[in-house]
Coordinates of C-alpha atoms and ligand atoms in Angstrom, one line a residue:
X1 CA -28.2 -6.4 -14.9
X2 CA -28.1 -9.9 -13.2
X3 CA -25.1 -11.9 -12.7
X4 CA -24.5 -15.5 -11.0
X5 CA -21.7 -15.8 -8.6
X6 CA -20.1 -19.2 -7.2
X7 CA -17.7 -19.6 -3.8
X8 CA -16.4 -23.0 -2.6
X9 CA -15.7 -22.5 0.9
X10 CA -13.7 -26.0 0.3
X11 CA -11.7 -24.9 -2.6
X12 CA -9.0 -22.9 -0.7
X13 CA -6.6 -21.1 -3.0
X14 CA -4.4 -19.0 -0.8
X15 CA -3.8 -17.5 2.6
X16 CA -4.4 -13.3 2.4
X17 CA -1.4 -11.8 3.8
X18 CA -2.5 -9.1 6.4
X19 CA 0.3 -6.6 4.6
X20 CA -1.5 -6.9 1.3
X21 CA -3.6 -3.9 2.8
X22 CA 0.1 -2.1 3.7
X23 CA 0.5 1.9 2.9
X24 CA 3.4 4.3 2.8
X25 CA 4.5 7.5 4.2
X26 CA 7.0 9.3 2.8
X27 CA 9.2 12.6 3.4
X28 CA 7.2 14.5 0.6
X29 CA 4.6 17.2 1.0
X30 CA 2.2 17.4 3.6
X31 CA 2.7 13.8 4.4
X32 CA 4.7 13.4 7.4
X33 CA 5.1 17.2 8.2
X34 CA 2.1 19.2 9.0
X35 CA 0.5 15.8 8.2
X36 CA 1.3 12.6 10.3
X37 CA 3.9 14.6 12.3
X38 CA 2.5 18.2 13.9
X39 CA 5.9 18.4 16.7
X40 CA 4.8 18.3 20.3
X41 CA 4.6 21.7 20.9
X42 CA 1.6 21.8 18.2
X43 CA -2.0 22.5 19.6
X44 CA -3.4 19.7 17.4
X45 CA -3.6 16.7 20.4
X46 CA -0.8 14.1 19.6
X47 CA 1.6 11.7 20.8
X48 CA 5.0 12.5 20.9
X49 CA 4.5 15.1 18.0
X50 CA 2.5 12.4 16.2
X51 CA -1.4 13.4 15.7
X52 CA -3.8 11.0 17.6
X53 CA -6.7 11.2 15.3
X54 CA -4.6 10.2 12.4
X55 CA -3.6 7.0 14.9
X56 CA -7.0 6.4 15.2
X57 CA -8.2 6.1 11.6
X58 CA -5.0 3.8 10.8
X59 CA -5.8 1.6 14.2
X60 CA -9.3 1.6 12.4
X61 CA -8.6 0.3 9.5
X62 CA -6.0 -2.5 11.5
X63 CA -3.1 -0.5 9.2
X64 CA -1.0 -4.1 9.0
X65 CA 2.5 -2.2 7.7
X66 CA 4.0 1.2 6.9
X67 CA 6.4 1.9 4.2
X68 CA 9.1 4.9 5.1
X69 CA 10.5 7.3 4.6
X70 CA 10.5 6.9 0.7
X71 CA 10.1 6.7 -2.3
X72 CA 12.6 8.7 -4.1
X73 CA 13.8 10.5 -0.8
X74 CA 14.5 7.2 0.6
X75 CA 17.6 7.0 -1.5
X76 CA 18.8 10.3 -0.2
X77 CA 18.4 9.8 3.2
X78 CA 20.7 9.3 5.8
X79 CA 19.3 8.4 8.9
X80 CA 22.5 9.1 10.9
X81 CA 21.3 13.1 10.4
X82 CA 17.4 11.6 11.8
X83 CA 18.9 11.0 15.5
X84 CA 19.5 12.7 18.7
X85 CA 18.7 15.9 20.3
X86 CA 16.0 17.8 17.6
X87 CA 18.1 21.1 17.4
X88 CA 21.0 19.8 16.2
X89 CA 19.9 17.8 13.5
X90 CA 20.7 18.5 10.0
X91 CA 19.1 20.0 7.9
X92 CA 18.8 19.5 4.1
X93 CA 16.9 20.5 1.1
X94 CA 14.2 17.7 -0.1
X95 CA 15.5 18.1 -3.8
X96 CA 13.0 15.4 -5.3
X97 CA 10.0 17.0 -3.5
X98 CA 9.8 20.4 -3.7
X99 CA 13.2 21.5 -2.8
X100 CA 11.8 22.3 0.4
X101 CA 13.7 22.5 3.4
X102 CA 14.0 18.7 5.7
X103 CA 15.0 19.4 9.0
X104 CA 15.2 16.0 10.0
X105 CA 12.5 16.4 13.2
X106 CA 11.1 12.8 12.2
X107 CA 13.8 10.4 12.1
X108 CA 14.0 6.4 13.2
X109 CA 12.6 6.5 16.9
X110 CA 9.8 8.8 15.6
X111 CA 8.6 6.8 13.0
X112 CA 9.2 3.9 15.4
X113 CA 7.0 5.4 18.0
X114 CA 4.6 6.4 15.3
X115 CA 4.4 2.5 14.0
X116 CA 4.4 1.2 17.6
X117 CA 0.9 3.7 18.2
X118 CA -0.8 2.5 15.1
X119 CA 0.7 -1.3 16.2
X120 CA 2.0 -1.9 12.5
X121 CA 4.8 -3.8 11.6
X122 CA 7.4 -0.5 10.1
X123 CA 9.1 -1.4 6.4
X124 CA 12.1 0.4 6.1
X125 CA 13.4 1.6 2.6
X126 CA 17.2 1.3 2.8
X127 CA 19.3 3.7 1.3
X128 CA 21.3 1.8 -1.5
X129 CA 21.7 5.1 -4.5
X130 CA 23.5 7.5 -2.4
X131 CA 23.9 5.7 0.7
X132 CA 27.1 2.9 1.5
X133 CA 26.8 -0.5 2.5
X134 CA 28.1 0.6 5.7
X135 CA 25.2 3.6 6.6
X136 CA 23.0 0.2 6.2
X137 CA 24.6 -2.3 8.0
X138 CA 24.7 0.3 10.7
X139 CA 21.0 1.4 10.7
X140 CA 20.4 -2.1 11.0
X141 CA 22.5 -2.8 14.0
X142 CA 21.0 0.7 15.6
X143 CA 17.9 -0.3 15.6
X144 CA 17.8 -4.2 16.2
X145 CA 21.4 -5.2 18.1
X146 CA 20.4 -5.6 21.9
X147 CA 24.0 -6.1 23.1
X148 CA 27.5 -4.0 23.2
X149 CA 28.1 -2.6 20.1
X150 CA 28.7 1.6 18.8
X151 CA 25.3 1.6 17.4
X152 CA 23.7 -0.4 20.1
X153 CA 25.4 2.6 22.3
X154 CA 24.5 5.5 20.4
X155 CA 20.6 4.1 20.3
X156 CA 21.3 4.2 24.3
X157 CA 22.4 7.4 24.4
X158 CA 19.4 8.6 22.1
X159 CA 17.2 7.3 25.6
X160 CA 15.9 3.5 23.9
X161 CA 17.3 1.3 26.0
X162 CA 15.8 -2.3 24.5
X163 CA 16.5 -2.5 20.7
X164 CA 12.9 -2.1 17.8
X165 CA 12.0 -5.5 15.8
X166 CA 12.4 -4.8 12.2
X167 CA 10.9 -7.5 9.4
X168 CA 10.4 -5.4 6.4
X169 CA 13.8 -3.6 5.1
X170 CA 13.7 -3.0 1.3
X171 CA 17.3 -2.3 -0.5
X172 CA 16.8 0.3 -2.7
X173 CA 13.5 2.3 -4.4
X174 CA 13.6 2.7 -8.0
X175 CA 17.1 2.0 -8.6
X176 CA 15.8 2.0 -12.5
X177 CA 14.7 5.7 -12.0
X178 CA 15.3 7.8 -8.9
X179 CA 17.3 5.6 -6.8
X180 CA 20.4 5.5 -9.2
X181 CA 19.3 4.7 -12.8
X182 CA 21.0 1.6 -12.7
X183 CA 21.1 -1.4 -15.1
X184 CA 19.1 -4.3 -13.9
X185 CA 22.5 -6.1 -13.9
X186 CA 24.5 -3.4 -12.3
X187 CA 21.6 -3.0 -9.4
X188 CA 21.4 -7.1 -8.9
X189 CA 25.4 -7.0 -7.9
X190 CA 24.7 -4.4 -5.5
X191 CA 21.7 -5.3 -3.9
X192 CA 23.8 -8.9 -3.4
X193 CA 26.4 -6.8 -1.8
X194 CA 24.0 -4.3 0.4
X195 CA 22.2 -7.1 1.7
X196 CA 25.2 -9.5 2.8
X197 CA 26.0 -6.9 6.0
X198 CA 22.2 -6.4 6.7
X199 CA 22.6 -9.0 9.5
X200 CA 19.9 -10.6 12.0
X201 CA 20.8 -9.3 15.6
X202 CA 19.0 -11.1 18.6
X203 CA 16.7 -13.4 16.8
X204 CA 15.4 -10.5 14.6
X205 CA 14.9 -11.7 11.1
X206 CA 14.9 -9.6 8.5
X207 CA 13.1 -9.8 5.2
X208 CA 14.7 -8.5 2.2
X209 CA 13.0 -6.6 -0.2
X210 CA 14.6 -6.7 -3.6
X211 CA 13.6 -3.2 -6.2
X212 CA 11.4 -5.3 -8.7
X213 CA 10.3 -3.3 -12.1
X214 CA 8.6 -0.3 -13.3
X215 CA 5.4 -1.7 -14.5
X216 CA 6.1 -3.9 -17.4
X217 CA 9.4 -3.5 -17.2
X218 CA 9.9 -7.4 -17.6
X219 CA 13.6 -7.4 -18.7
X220 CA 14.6 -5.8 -15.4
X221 CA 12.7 -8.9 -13.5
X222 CA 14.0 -11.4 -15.5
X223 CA 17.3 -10.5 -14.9
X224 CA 17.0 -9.7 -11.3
X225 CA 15.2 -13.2 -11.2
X226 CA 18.6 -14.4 -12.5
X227 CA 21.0 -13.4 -10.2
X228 CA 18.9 -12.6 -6.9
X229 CA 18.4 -15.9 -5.5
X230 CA 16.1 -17.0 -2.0
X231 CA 19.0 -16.9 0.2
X232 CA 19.3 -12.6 -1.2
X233 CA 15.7 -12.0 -1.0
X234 CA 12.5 -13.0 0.2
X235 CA 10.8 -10.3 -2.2
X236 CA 11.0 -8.5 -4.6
X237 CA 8.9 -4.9 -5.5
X238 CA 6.7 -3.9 -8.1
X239 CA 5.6 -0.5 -8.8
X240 CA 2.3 0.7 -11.0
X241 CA 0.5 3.8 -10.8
X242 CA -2.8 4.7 -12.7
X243 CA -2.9 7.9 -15.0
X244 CA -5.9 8.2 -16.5
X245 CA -4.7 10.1 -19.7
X246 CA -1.3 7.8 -19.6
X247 CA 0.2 11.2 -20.2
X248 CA 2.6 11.9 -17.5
X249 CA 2.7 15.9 -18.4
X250 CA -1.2 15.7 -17.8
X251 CA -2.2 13.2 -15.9
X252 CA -6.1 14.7 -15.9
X253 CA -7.6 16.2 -13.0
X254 CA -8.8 14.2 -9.9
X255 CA -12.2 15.8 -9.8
X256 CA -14.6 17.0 -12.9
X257 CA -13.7 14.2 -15.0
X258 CA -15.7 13.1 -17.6
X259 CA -17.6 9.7 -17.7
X260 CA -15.2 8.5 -20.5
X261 CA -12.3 9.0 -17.9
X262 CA -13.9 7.7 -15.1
X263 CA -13.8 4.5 -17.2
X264 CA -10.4 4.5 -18.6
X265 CA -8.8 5.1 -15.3
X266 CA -10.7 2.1 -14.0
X267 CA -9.4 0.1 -17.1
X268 CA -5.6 1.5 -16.9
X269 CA -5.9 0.0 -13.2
X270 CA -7.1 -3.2 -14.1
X271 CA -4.0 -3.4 -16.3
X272 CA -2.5 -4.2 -12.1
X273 CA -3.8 -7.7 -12.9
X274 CA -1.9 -8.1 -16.4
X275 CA 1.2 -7.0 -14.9
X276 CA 1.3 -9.2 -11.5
X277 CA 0.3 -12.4 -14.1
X278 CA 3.1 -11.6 -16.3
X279 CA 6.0 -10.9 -13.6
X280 CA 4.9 -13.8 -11.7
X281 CA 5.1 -15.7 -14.9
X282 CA 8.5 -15.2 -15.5
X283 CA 9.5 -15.5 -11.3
X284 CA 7.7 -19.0 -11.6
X285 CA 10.1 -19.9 -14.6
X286 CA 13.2 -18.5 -11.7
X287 CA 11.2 -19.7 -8.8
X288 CA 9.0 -22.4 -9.4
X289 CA 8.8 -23.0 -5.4
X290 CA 7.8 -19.5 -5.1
X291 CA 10.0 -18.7 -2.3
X292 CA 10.7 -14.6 -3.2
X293 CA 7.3 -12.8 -3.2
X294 CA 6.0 -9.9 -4.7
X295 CA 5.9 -6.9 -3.4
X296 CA 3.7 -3.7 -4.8
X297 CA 4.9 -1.6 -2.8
X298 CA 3.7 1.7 -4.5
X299 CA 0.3 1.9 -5.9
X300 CA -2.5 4.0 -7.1
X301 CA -4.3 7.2 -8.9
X302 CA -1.5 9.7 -9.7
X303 CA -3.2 13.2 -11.1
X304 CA -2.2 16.8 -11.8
X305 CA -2.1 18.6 -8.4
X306 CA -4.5 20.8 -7.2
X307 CA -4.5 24.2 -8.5
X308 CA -2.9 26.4 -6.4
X309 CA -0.6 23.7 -4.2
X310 CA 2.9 23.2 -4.9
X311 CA 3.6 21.2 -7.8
X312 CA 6.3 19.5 -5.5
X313 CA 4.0 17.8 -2.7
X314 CA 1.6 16.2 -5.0
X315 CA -1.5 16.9 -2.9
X316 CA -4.8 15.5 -5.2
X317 CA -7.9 15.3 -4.0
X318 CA -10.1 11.1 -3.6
X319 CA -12.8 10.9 -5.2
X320 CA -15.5 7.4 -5.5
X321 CA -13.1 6.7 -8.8
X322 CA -10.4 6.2 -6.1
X323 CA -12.5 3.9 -4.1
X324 CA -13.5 1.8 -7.1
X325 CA -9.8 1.8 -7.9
X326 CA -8.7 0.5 -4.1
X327 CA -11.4 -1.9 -4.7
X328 CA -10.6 -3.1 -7.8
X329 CA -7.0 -3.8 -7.0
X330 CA -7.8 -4.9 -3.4
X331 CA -9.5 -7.3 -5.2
X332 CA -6.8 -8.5 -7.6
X333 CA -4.2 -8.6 -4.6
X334 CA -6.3 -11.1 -2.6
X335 CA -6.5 -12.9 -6.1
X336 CA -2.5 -12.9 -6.4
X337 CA -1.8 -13.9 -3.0
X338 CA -0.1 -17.0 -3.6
X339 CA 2.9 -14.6 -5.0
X340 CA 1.9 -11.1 -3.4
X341 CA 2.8 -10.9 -0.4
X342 CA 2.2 -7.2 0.5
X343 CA 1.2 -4.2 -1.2
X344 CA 1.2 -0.2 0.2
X345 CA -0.8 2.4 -1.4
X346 CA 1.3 5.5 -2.4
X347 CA 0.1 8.1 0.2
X348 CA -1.4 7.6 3.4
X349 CA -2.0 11.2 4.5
X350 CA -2.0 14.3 1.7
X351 CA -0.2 13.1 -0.8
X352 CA -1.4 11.1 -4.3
X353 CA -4.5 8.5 -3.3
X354 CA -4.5 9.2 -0.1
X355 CA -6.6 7.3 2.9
X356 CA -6.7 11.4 5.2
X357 CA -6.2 14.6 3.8
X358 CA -5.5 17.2 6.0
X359 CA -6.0 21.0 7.0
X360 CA -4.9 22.7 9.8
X361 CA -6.5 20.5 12.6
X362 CA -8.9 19.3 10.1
X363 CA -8.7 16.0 8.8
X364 CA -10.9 14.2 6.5
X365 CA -11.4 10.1 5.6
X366 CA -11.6 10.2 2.3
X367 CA -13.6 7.3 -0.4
X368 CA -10.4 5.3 0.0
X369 CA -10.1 5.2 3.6
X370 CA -13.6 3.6 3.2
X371 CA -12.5 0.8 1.0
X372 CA -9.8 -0.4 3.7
X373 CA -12.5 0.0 6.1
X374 CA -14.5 -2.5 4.1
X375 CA -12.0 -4.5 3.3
X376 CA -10.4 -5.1 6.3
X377 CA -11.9 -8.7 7.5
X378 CA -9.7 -10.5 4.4
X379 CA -6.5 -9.8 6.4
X380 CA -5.1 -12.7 7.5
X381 CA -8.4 -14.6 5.7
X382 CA -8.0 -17.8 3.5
X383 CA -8.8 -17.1 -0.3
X384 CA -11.8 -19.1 -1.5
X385 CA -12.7 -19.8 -4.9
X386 CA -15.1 -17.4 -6.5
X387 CA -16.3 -16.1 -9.6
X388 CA -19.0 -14.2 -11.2
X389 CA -20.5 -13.4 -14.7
X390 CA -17.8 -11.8 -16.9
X391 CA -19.7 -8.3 -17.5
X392 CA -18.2 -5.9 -19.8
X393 CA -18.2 -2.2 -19.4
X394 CA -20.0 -1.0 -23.1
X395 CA -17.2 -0.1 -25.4
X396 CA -14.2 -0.5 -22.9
X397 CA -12.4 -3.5 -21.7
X398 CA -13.7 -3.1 -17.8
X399 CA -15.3 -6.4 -16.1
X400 CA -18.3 -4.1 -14.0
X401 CA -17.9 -6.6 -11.2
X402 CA -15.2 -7.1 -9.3
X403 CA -15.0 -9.6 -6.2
X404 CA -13.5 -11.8 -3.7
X405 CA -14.2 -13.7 -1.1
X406 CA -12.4 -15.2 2.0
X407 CA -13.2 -17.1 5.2
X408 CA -10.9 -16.1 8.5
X409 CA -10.1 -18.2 11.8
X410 CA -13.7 -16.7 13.4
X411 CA -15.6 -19.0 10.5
X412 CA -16.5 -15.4 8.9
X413 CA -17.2 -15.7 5.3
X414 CA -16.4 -12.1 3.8
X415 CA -17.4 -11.2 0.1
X416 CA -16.3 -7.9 -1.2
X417 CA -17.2 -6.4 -4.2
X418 CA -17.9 -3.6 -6.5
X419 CA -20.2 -2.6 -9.1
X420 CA -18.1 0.0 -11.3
X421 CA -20.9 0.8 -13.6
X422 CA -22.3 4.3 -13.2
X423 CA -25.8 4.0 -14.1
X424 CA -26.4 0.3 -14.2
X425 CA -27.2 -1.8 -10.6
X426 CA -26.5 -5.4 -10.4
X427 CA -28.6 -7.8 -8.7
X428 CA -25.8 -10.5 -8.2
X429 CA -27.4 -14.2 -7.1
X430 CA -24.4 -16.5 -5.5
X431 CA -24.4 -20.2 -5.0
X432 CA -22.3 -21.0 -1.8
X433 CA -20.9 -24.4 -1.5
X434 CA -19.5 -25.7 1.7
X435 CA -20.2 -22.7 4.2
X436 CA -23.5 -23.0 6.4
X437 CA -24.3 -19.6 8.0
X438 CA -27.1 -18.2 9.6
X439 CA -26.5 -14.5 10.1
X440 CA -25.6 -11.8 7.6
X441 CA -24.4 -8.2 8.1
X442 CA -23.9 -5.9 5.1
X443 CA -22.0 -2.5 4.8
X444 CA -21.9 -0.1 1.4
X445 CA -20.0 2.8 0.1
X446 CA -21.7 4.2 -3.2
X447 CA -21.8 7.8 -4.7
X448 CA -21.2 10.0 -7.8
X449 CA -18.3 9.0 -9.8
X450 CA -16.9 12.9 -8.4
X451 CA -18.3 12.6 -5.1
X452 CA -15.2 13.2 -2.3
X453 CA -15.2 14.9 1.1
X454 CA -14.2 18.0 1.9
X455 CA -13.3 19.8 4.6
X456 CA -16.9 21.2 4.9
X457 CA -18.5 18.2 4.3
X458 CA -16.6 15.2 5.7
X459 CA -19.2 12.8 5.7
X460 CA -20.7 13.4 1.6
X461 CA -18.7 9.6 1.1
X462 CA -19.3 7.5 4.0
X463 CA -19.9 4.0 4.4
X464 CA -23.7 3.2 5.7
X465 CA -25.4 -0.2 6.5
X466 CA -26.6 -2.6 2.9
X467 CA -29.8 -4.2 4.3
X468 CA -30.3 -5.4 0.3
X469 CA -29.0 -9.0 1.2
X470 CA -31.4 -12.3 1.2
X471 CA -31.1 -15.7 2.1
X472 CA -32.0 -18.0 -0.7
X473 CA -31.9 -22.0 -0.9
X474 CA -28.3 -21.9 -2.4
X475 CA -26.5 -18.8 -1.0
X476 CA -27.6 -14.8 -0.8
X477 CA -29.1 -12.5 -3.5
X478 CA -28.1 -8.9 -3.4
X479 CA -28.5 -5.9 -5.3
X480 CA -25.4 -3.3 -6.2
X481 CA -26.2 0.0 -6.4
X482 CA -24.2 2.1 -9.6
X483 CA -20.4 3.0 -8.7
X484 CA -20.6 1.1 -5.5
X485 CA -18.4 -1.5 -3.0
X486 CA -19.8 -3.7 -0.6
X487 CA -18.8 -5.5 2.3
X488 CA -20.7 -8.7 3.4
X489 CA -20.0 -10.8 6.2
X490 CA -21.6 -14.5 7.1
X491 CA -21.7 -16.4 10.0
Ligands
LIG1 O1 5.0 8.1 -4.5 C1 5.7 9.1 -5.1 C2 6.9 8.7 -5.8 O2 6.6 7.8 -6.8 C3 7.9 7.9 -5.0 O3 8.8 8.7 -4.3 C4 8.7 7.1 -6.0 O4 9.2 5.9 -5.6 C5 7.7 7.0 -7.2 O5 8.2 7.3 -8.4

């Protein structure tokens, strides 16, 4: 297959907010326990309890944000029992994931070590379904009031002297599903209430995150659109996983799928770009200055669990399907990035698409991981206009190309895309308009649709060097390999 692909360098649509390439960690599984977290004591080498090659592969990957410590279990958290000597912590039972036991070793100054190591901004999810306006206000004056106040004190007496910055607080996680089952109209006055005695200590400025719909849930953002105005919230969430089967008691399996599945997943994930249009449709109508952003903060492949792990932790194996996935909606992100402002992939360690996967002291980088790694020189990056051939996938409603491209403060051009196809390459010829370059260097990640890495063989997906791309008179000319991303960089 050929396809034609334009960029004006001049034609600048958007600035790529570094968060867009954000991820989250929560209390569930073998995420943060026996996954991020392995306790000092643990032979495994870490930092304060936290496991240093796991810090590596995020620094790697310039991780720009973490989401914590939920998800559902943000809602049940109180960070009051997360604090102080280990021993005498609480301890309570995990009763969305598991029903396992949380003994509350990882609490605030872990995860604020753990985001200080990695040098990520943190994005705390506030307790707003079981919590009180007054557990918030107070975790927020823990961590960020610098003067004489009983939080600022207790913060002391838990040995930080010098108060955390904090940007990202959301107010609430699902408070459709998990986080209360509220009314969009009920969960409006509340947020207006939670977020009123979240206060900005010592020049720290927070920025609100608003609980935005359940996919296509558009009622619940009209009406939180409504009554949530820019002085409430600089954001508001949007949440979209892809199941292949769209059957939520069997999701299908996240290895030995069939062809046809491969190609529906990909399809159901490009249903991201319908759903981002349409919300930001109706925000526009709200918020024609586009002053509250959108936020997807929960993404990605969502399978039946592995045989043999509890049902609880949701631990699936990554597969190239997951890269093309990351790719595809990395793509549409940068797209969106007028309105979409940040975006974290639901898991970063062992649980759902995850970037590591974990055993013992092993730890693997799995097809996603790669796609960040790819992907990494947009953050940050301006937007350029580009497009390509419109392609269709044979009897499913899939573009096989996916792209973007975006020039950063080095005068990098950066071109990313993929080639979903699984037996088709594509021998893409770009014209480039207003960019002169004289150097190109090319990186790939292709494989089997099922290919993944395993604990025996970490390195079966990795990414290697794409010498494929030539200079022409007009641009470059490059050929995509079947079920393949690539990252090109000129200069
Ligand atoms: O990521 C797993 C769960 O999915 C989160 O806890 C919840 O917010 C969502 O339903």
């Amino acid at each position: 297959m050929n396809a034609k692909m334009y960029i004006n360098a001049r034609d600048i649509k958007s600035r790529i907010n570094p968060e867009i390439y954000g991820h989250f960690s929560e209390h569930l599984g073998r995420c943060i326990y026996n996954g991020i977290y392995v306790g000092e004591d643990s032979t495994i080498p870490n930092t304060k309890g936290i496991r240093n090659d796991i810090v590596d592969a995020f620094k790697n990957i310039k991780m720009p944000v973490l989401r914590w410590p939920g998800g559902c279990f943000a809602d049940e958290y109180h960070w009051k029992d997360g604090i102080g000597e280990k021993s005498q912590r609480k301890k309570m039972i995990n009763t969305h994931w598991g029903g396992v036991t949380e003994d509350n070793s990882f609490g605030t100054h872990e995860f604020f070590d753990l985001c200080e190591l990695i040098g990520c901004e943190p994005y705390l999810a506030g307790n707003l379904g079981s919590g009180s306006v007054k557990e918030l206000s107070e975790w927020i004056e823990y961590i960020t009031f610098g003067g004489v106040s009983p939080m600022a004190e207790l913060r002391r007496k838990n040995g930080r002297e010098k108060p955390w910055k904090l940007k990202y607080l959301g107010i609430g996680n699902e408070s459709w599903g998990c986080g209360g089952n509220m009314t969009p109209e009920f969960y409006s006055e509340l947020y207006r209430q939670y977020q009123t005695y979240c206060r900005n200590y010592d020049g720290n400025q927070l920025y609100k995150v608003a609980c935005g719909p359940n996919a296509d849930d558009y009622n619940w953002t009209k009406v939180i659109m409504e009554k949530i105005k820019p002085w409430h919230a600089n954001a508001i969430s949007l949440h979209y996983y892809t199941v292949p089967s769209g059957n939520w008691e069997d999701k299908g399996n996240a290895t030995g799928f069939t062809d046809d599945e491969y190609y529906k997943t990909l399809e159901k994930t490009r249903y991201m770009d319908t759903l981002i249009k349409r919300h930001s449709d109706i925000m526009n109508v709200y918020d024609p200055e586009n002053k509250i952003k959108l936020i997807v903060d929960e993404w990605g492949t969502w399978y039946n669990v592995e045989e043999g792990t509890n049902p609880g932790f949701l631990f699936q194996q990554n597969t190239m399907r997951d890269a093309m996935v990351a790719s595809i909606n990395l793509n549409i992100f940068n797209a969106h990035s007028n309105r979409v402002a940040m975006a974290n992939l639901a898991q970063a360690v062992n649980v759902l698409q995850s970037l590591i996967l974990t055993e013992g002291e092993r730890m693997v980088l799995t097809p996603t991981y790669h796609i960040f790694d790819l992907y990494k020189n947009h953050q940050g990056a301006k937007l350029c206009y580009s497009s390509i051939d419109d392609i269709r996938q044979d009897g499913y409603d899939l573009p096989v190309i996916s792209q973007s491209v975006s020039v950063n403060d080095k005068n990098e051009m950066t071109l990313t895309l993929s080639n979903c196809s699984l037996t088709e390459s594509v021998s893409v010829d770009t014209d480039i308009c207003g960019f002169d370059f004289s150097s190109a260097k090319a990186r790939i990640l292709t494989g089997k649709a099922d290919a993944h890495n395993t604990f025996d063989k970490p390195d079966a997906v990795k990414i290697s060097d794409f010498s494929e791309v030539t200079k022409t008179d007009r641009g470059i000319r490059f050929t995509l390999p079947p079920c393949s991303a690539a990252e090109i960089i000129l200069s």
